[in-house]
Amino acid sequence: MATVRFVIFDLNDVLYDVDTKVRLRLLEDLTGRPAAEIDAAVWGGPHENEAEAGRPATAEAYLDQFARLLGYPIDFDTWADIHRRMMRPRQEVLDLVRQVKRKADVAMLTNNGMLLKASLPVCAPEVIAIFGDKAHVSAEFGVRKPDPLVYERVCARYGHAPGESAFVDDKAENVQDAELAGLTGHLYTGLEGFRGFLAQHGLL
């Protein structure tokens, strides 16, 4: 078994519980526009996938695009607060990640645009405390999960070979393509399986 020296963790539904219904309800309250209409306008087209691949390339441009799609002016603080309110940290998982950090290099990778990157200190302060500047959105790498290239680029950023790296995600396709890139994958389905994976690789 290869020694794992670098572990990359997904954000949503691994490190945090995320309830997108909360976001839609808050945006509906803010704009007066029906939640289903907001969902279709903002997330129903290609815009979010494009943003996750780095187009637009800045938080400011993302926020401008979001406001246009929403059909309502929205500032950074409001956007970040809405995102924060739909997220809940999984403290037991985060505690395990803190333990892993004592034995291996760690990073976070979430499919998101640059606005989330800018708002992580508001939305996910625990992530900043653990990962610091190694908390990444896919937009920084110009490609989104599950493309194997994104995993290769994250590993290269920190000087780790894919063969000595691992990736944890709740989506099977993301894990499978990380494995195609040469990483050791773990599909997160619950705390006990996650703990067992970490123990198997000597990370606890």
PDB file of C-alpha atoms in Angstrom:
ATOM      1  CA  MET A   1       0.000   0.000   0.000  1.00  0.00           C
ATOM      2  CA  ALA A   2       1.418   3.373  -1.055  1.00  0.00           C
ATOM      3  CA  THR A   3       2.123   5.876   1.702  1.00  0.00           C
ATOM      4  CA  VAL A   4      -0.370   8.748   1.596  1.00  0.00           C
ATOM      5  CA  ARG A   5       1.367  12.074   2.139  1.00  0.00           C
ATOM      6  CA  PHE A   6      -1.331  14.429   0.840  1.00  0.00           C
ATOM      7  CA  VAL A   7      -5.107  14.312   1.332  1.00  0.00           C
ATOM      8  CA  ILE A   8      -7.610  16.476  -0.552  1.00  0.00           C
ATOM      9  CA  PHE A   9     -11.090  16.874   0.928  1.00  0.00           C
ATOM     10  CA  ASP A  10     -14.339  17.979  -0.677  1.00  0.00           C
ATOM     11  CA  LEU A  11     -16.394  20.633   1.122  1.00  0.00           C
ATOM     12  CA  ASN A  12     -20.134  20.115   0.648  1.00  0.00           C
ATOM     13  CA  ASP A  13     -21.620  16.978   2.223  1.00  0.00           C
ATOM     14  CA  VAL A  14     -18.203  15.923   3.510  1.00  0.00           C
ATOM     15  CA  LEU A  15     -16.938  18.683   5.776  1.00  0.00           C
ATOM     16  CA  TYR A  16     -20.254  20.553   5.935  1.00  0.00           C
ATOM     17  CA  ASP A  17     -23.932  19.799   5.595  1.00  0.00           C
ATOM     18  CA  VAL A  18     -25.408  22.057   2.922  1.00  0.00           C
ATOM     19  CA  ASP A  19     -29.120  22.762   2.477  1.00  0.00           C
ATOM     20  CA  THR A  20     -29.731  24.546  -0.825  1.00  0.00           C
ATOM     21  CA  LYS A  21     -33.424  24.943   0.046  1.00  0.00           C
ATOM     22  CA  VAL A  22     -32.379  27.429   2.720  1.00  0.00           C
ATOM     23  CA  ARG A  23     -30.522  29.480   0.102  1.00  0.00           C
ATOM     24  CA  LEU A  24     -33.502  29.494  -2.241  1.00  0.00           C
ATOM     25  CA  ARG A  25     -35.883  30.484   0.535  1.00  0.00           C
ATOM     26  CA  LEU A  26     -33.638  33.375   1.592  1.00  0.00           C
ATOM     27  CA  LEU A  27     -33.236  34.558  -2.002  1.00  0.00           C
ATOM     28  CA  GLU A  28     -37.002  34.338  -2.486  1.00  0.00           C
ATOM     29  CA  ASP A  29     -37.517  36.468   0.636  1.00  0.00           C
ATOM     30  CA  LEU A  30     -34.919  38.962  -0.574  1.00  0.00           C
ATOM     31  CA  THR A  31     -36.176  39.357  -4.139  1.00  0.00           C
ATOM     32  CA  GLY A  32     -39.851  38.449  -4.042  1.00  0.00           C
ATOM     33  CA  ARG A  33     -39.164  36.117  -6.952  1.00  0.00           C
ATOM     34  CA  PRO A  34     -40.398  32.481  -6.685  1.00  0.00           C
ATOM     35  CA  ALA A  35     -37.729  30.041  -5.506  1.00  0.00           C
ATOM     36  CA  ALA A  36     -38.267  27.685  -8.457  1.00  0.00           C
ATOM     37  CA  GLU A  37     -37.805  30.569 -10.875  1.00  0.00           C
ATOM     38  CA  ILE A  38     -34.581  31.624  -9.121  1.00  0.00           C
ATOM     39  CA  ASP A  39     -33.278  28.069  -9.191  1.00  0.00           C
ATOM     40  CA  ALA A  40     -33.909  27.761 -12.914  1.00  0.00           C
ATOM     41  CA  ALA A  41     -32.426  31.151 -13.734  1.00  0.00           C
ATOM     42  CA  VAL A  42     -29.271  30.933 -11.623  1.00  0.00           C
ATOM     43  CA  TRP A  43     -28.499  27.205 -11.506  1.00  0.00           C
ATOM     44  CA  GLY A  44     -30.540  25.758 -14.369  1.00  0.00           C
ATOM     45  CA  GLY A  45     -28.247  26.830 -17.185  1.00  0.00           C
ATOM     46  CA  PRO A  46     -24.545  26.498 -17.948  1.00  0.00           C
ATOM     47  CA  HIS A  47     -23.430  29.485 -15.871  1.00  0.00           C
ATOM     48  CA  GLU A  48     -22.527  27.700 -12.640  1.00  0.00           C
ATOM     49  CA  ASN A  49     -20.523  24.939 -14.312  1.00  0.00           C
ATOM     50  CA  GLU A  50     -18.671  27.576 -16.298  1.00  0.00           C
ATOM     51  CA  ALA A  51     -17.946  29.539 -13.110  1.00  0.00           C
ATOM     52  CA  GLU A  52     -16.653  26.399 -11.432  1.00  0.00           C
ATOM     53  CA  ALA A  53     -14.153  26.114 -14.294  1.00  0.00           C
ATOM     54  CA  GLY A  54     -12.972  29.695 -13.787  1.00  0.00           C
ATOM     55  CA  ARG A  55     -15.287  31.656 -16.084  1.00  0.00           C
ATOM     56  CA  PRO A  56     -15.792  34.344 -14.788  1.00  0.00           C
ATOM     57  CA  ALA A  57     -12.323  34.560 -13.300  1.00  0.00           C
ATOM     58  CA  THR A  58     -12.917  36.930 -10.362  1.00  0.00           C
ATOM     59  CA  ALA A  59     -15.239  37.143  -7.382  1.00  0.00           C
ATOM     60  CA  GLU A  60     -16.455  40.559  -8.561  1.00  0.00           C
ATOM     61  CA  ALA A  61     -17.359  39.278 -12.009  1.00  0.00           C
ATOM     62  CA  TYR A  62     -19.117  36.265 -10.496  1.00  0.00           C
ATOM     63  CA  LEU A  63     -21.183  38.531  -8.230  1.00  0.00           C
ATOM     64  CA  ASP A  64     -22.149  40.732 -11.190  1.00  0.00           C
ATOM     65  CA  GLN A  65     -23.222  37.662 -13.148  1.00  0.00           C
ATOM     66  CA  PHE A  66     -25.159  36.300 -10.170  1.00  0.00           C
ATOM     67  CA  ALA A  67     -27.042  39.595  -9.798  1.00  0.00           C
ATOM     68  CA  ARG A  68     -27.946  39.597 -13.494  1.00  0.00           C
ATOM     69  CA  LEU A  69     -29.248  36.040 -13.355  1.00  0.00           C
ATOM     70  CA  LEU A  70     -31.070  36.710 -10.098  1.00  0.00           C
ATOM     71  CA  GLY A  71     -32.616  39.836 -11.553  1.00  0.00           C
ATOM     72  CA  TYR A  72     -31.870  41.695  -8.345  1.00  0.00           C
ATOM     73  CA  PRO A  73     -28.911  43.713  -7.011  1.00  0.00           C
ATOM     74  CA  ILE A  74     -26.968  41.795  -4.375  1.00  0.00           C
ATOM     75  CA  ASP A  75     -23.765  42.738  -2.585  1.00  0.00           C
ATOM     76  CA  PHE A  76     -20.919  40.566  -1.307  1.00  0.00           C
ATOM     77  CA  ASP A  77     -21.992  40.655   2.342  1.00  0.00           C
ATOM     78  CA  THR A  78     -25.548  39.575   1.547  1.00  0.00           C
ATOM     79  CA  TRP A  79     -24.405  36.784  -0.782  1.00  0.00           C
ATOM     80  CA  ALA A  80     -21.880  35.487   1.755  1.00  0.00           C
ATOM     81  CA  ASP A  81     -24.375  35.606   4.628  1.00  0.00           C
ATOM     82  CA  ILE A  82     -26.971  33.663   2.635  1.00  0.00           C
ATOM     83  CA  HIS A  83     -24.370  31.043   1.766  1.00  0.00           C
ATOM     84  CA  ARG A  84     -23.258  30.857   5.401  1.00  0.00           C
ATOM     85  CA  ARG A  85     -26.806  30.239   6.584  1.00  0.00           C
ATOM     86  CA  MET A  86     -27.217  27.184   4.363  1.00  0.00           C
ATOM     87  CA  MET A  87     -24.038  25.518   5.713  1.00  0.00           C
ATOM     88  CA  ARG A  88     -23.451  23.576   8.932  1.00  0.00           C
ATOM     89  CA  PRO A  89     -20.020  22.224   9.912  1.00  0.00           C
ATOM     90  CA  ARG A  90     -19.677  18.512  10.603  1.00  0.00           C
ATOM     91  CA  GLN A  91     -17.587  18.847  13.725  1.00  0.00           C
ATOM     92  CA  GLU A  92     -16.670  15.169  14.047  1.00  0.00           C
ATOM     93  CA  VAL A  93     -15.420  15.062  10.466  1.00  0.00           C
ATOM     94  CA  LEU A  94     -13.465  18.284  10.944  1.00  0.00           C
ATOM     95  CA  ASP A  95     -11.890  16.851  14.094  1.00  0.00           C
ATOM     96  CA  LEU A  96     -10.670  13.866  12.082  1.00  0.00           C
ATOM     97  CA  VAL A  97      -9.230  16.168   9.435  1.00  0.00           C
ATOM     98  CA  ARG A  98      -7.335  18.015  12.153  1.00  0.00           C
ATOM     99  CA  GLN A  99      -5.840  14.682  13.194  1.00  0.00           C
ATOM    100  CA  VAL A 100      -4.903  13.863   9.597  1.00  0.00           C
ATOM    101  CA  LYS A 101      -3.129  17.211   9.351  1.00  0.00           C
ATOM    102  CA  ARG A 102      -0.637  16.043  11.983  1.00  0.00           C
ATOM    103  CA  LYS A 103       0.508  13.221   9.703  1.00  0.00           C
ATOM    104  CA  ALA A 104      -0.007  14.476   6.147  1.00  0.00           C
ATOM    105  CA  ASP A 105      -0.342  17.584   4.040  1.00  0.00           C
ATOM    106  CA  VAL A 106      -4.011  18.513   3.504  1.00  0.00           C
ATOM    107  CA  ALA A 107      -6.034  20.669   1.124  1.00  0.00           C
ATOM    108  CA  MET A 108      -9.666  21.292   0.297  1.00  0.00           C
ATOM    109  CA  LEU A 109     -11.169  21.307  -3.200  1.00  0.00           C
ATOM    110  CA  THR A 110     -14.780  22.212  -3.939  1.00  0.00           C
ATOM    111  CA  ASN A 111     -16.502  22.739  -7.274  1.00  0.00           C
ATOM    112  CA  ASN A 112     -17.208  26.448  -6.940  1.00  0.00           C
ATOM    113  CA  GLY A 113     -16.515  29.830  -8.450  1.00  0.00           C
ATOM    114  CA  MET A 114     -14.248  32.582  -7.199  1.00  0.00           C
ATOM    115  CA  LEU A 115     -16.936  34.288  -5.109  1.00  0.00           C
ATOM    116  CA  LEU A 116     -17.075  31.352  -2.728  1.00  0.00           C
ATOM    117  CA  LYS A 117     -13.282  31.465  -2.458  1.00  0.00           C
ATOM    118  CA  ALA A 118     -13.513  35.094  -1.353  1.00  0.00           C
ATOM    119  CA  SER A 119     -16.306  34.356   1.115  1.00  0.00           C
ATOM    120  CA  LEU A 120     -14.879  31.231   2.786  1.00  0.00           C
ATOM    121  CA  PRO A 121     -13.831  33.187   5.903  1.00  0.00           C
ATOM    122  CA  VAL A 122     -17.515  34.080   6.368  1.00  0.00           C
ATOM    123  CA  CYS A 123     -19.153  30.861   5.151  1.00  0.00           C
ATOM    124  CA  ALA A 124     -16.703  28.278   6.439  1.00  0.00           C
ATOM    125  CA  PRO A 125     -14.315  29.710   9.041  1.00  0.00           C
ATOM    126  CA  GLU A 126     -13.410  26.214  10.236  1.00  0.00           C
ATOM    127  CA  VAL A 127     -12.074  25.437   6.764  1.00  0.00           C
ATOM    128  CA  ILE A 128      -9.848  28.509   6.835  1.00  0.00           C
ATOM    129  CA  ALA A 129      -8.615  27.566  10.309  1.00  0.00           C
ATOM    130  CA  ILE A 130      -7.645  24.067   9.135  1.00  0.00           C
ATOM    131  CA  PHE A 131      -6.540  24.563   5.542  1.00  0.00           C
ATOM    132  CA  GLY A 132      -5.598  28.244   5.354  1.00  0.00           C
ATOM    133  CA  ASP A 133      -4.582  29.141   1.801  1.00  0.00           C
ATOM    134  CA  LYS A 134      -4.908  25.471   0.825  1.00  0.00           C
ATOM    135  CA  ALA A 135      -8.713  25.822   0.795  1.00  0.00           C
ATOM    136  CA  HIS A 136      -9.435  25.863  -2.936  1.00  0.00           C
ATOM    137  CA  VAL A 137     -12.300  26.216  -5.369  1.00  0.00           C
ATOM    138  CA  SER A 138     -12.075  24.492  -8.736  1.00  0.00           C
ATOM    139  CA  ALA A 139     -12.163  27.849 -10.546  1.00  0.00           C
ATOM    140  CA  GLU A 140      -8.594  28.486  -9.383  1.00  0.00           C
ATOM    141  CA  PHE A 141      -7.417  25.554 -11.509  1.00  0.00           C
ATOM    142  CA  GLY A 142      -9.455  26.302 -14.644  1.00  0.00           C
ATOM    143  CA  VAL A 143     -11.215  22.937 -14.567  1.00  0.00           C
ATOM    144  CA  ARG A 144     -13.847  21.306 -12.378  1.00  0.00           C
ATOM    145  CA  LYS A 145     -14.363  17.897 -10.847  1.00  0.00           C
ATOM    146  CA  PRO A 146     -14.588  15.161 -12.036  1.00  0.00           C
ATOM    147  CA  ASP A 147     -12.036  16.012 -14.747  1.00  0.00           C
ATOM    148  CA  PRO A 148      -8.816  14.185 -13.729  1.00  0.00           C
ATOM    149  CA  LEU A 149      -6.829  17.278 -14.644  1.00  0.00           C
ATOM    150  CA  VAL A 150      -8.062  19.190 -11.604  1.00  0.00           C
ATOM    151  CA  TYR A 151      -6.630  16.588  -9.234  1.00  0.00           C
ATOM    152  CA  GLU A 152      -3.336  16.560 -11.102  1.00  0.00           C
ATOM    153  CA  ARG A 153      -3.133  20.338 -10.851  1.00  0.00           C
ATOM    154  CA  VAL A 154      -3.832  20.391  -7.120  1.00  0.00           C
ATOM    155  CA  CYS A 155      -1.183  17.744  -6.488  1.00  0.00           C
ATOM    156  CA  ALA A 156       1.313  19.612  -8.663  1.00  0.00           C
ATOM    157  CA  ARG A 157       0.617  22.867  -6.814  1.00  0.00           C
ATOM    158  CA  TYR A 158       1.932  21.294  -3.616  1.00  0.00           C
ATOM    159  CA  GLY A 159       4.611  19.075  -5.070  1.00  0.00           C
ATOM    160  CA  HIS A 160       2.928  15.739  -4.423  1.00  0.00           C
ATOM    161  CA  ALA A 161       2.720  12.848  -6.867  1.00  0.00           C
ATOM    162  CA  PRO A 162      -0.830  11.564  -7.440  1.00  0.00           C
ATOM    163  CA  GLY A 163       0.363   8.140  -6.275  1.00  0.00           C
ATOM    164  CA  GLU A 164       1.089   9.496  -2.795  1.00  0.00           C
ATOM    165  CA  SER A 165      -2.139  11.505  -2.622  1.00  0.00           C
ATOM    166  CA  ALA A 166      -5.718  10.716  -1.612  1.00  0.00           C
ATOM    167  CA  PHE A 167      -9.072  12.330  -2.349  1.00  0.00           C
ATOM    168  CA  VAL A 168     -12.295  12.235  -0.309  1.00  0.00           C
ATOM    169  CA  ASP A 169     -15.644  13.185  -1.873  1.00  0.00           C
ATOM    170  CA  ASP A 170     -19.322  12.244  -1.538  1.00  0.00           C
ATOM    171  CA  LYS A 171     -19.845  11.856  -5.305  1.00  0.00           C
ATOM    172  CA  ALA A 172     -18.790   8.571  -6.894  1.00  0.00           C
ATOM    173  CA  GLU A 173     -17.872  10.117 -10.253  1.00  0.00           C
ATOM    174  CA  ASN A 174     -15.483  12.557  -8.577  1.00  0.00           C
ATOM    175  CA  VAL A 175     -13.763   9.773  -6.661  1.00  0.00           C
ATOM    176  CA  GLN A 176     -13.553   7.530  -9.733  1.00  0.00           C
ATOM    177  CA  ASP A 177     -11.870  10.189 -11.836  1.00  0.00           C
ATOM    178  CA  ALA A 178      -9.471  11.071  -9.023  1.00  0.00           C
ATOM    179  CA  GLU A 179      -8.482   7.411  -9.089  1.00  0.00           C
ATOM    180  CA  LEU A 180      -8.013   7.636 -12.865  1.00  0.00           C
ATOM    181  CA  ALA A 181      -5.551  10.445 -12.151  1.00  0.00           C
ATOM    182  CA  GLY A 182      -3.644   8.091  -9.860  1.00  0.00           C
ATOM    183  CA  LEU A 183      -4.917   9.178  -6.460  1.00  0.00           C
ATOM    184  CA  THR A 184      -6.306   6.882  -3.772  1.00  0.00           C
ATOM    185  CA  GLY A 185     -10.025   7.604  -3.535  1.00  0.00           C
ATOM    186  CA  HIS A 186     -12.554   7.393  -0.739  1.00  0.00           C
ATOM    187  CA  LEU A 187     -16.282   7.792  -1.332  1.00  0.00           C
ATOM    188  CA  TYR A 188     -17.657   9.467   1.778  1.00  0.00           C
ATOM    189  CA  THR A 189     -20.865   7.787   2.935  1.00  0.00           C
ATOM    190  CA  GLY A 190     -20.565   8.265   6.681  1.00  0.00           C
ATOM    191  CA  LEU A 191     -18.293   8.935   9.603  1.00  0.00           C
ATOM    192  CA  GLU A 192     -17.346   5.344  10.413  1.00  0.00           C
ATOM    193  CA  GLY A 193     -16.322   4.470   6.869  1.00  0.00           C
ATOM    194  CA  PHE A 194     -14.319   7.670   6.691  1.00  0.00           C
ATOM    195  CA  ARG A 195     -12.558   6.914   9.958  1.00  0.00           C
ATOM    196  CA  GLY A 196     -11.782   3.394   8.733  1.00  0.00           C
ATOM    197  CA  PHE A 197     -10.281   4.717   5.504  1.00  0.00           C
ATOM    198  CA  LEU A 198      -8.039   7.104   7.383  1.00  0.00           C
ATOM    199  CA  ALA A 199      -6.931   4.416   9.813  1.00  0.00           C
ATOM    200  CA  GLN A 200      -6.214   1.984   6.970  1.00  0.00           C
ATOM    201  CA  HIS A 201      -3.772   4.479   5.494  1.00  0.00           C
ATOM    202  CA  GLY A 202      -2.101   5.364   8.784  1.00  0.00           C
ATOM    203  CA  LEU A 203      -3.556   8.868   8.838  1.00  0.00           C
ATOM    204  CA  LEU A 204      -4.949   8.746  12.382  1.00  0.00           C
TER     205      LEU A 204
END
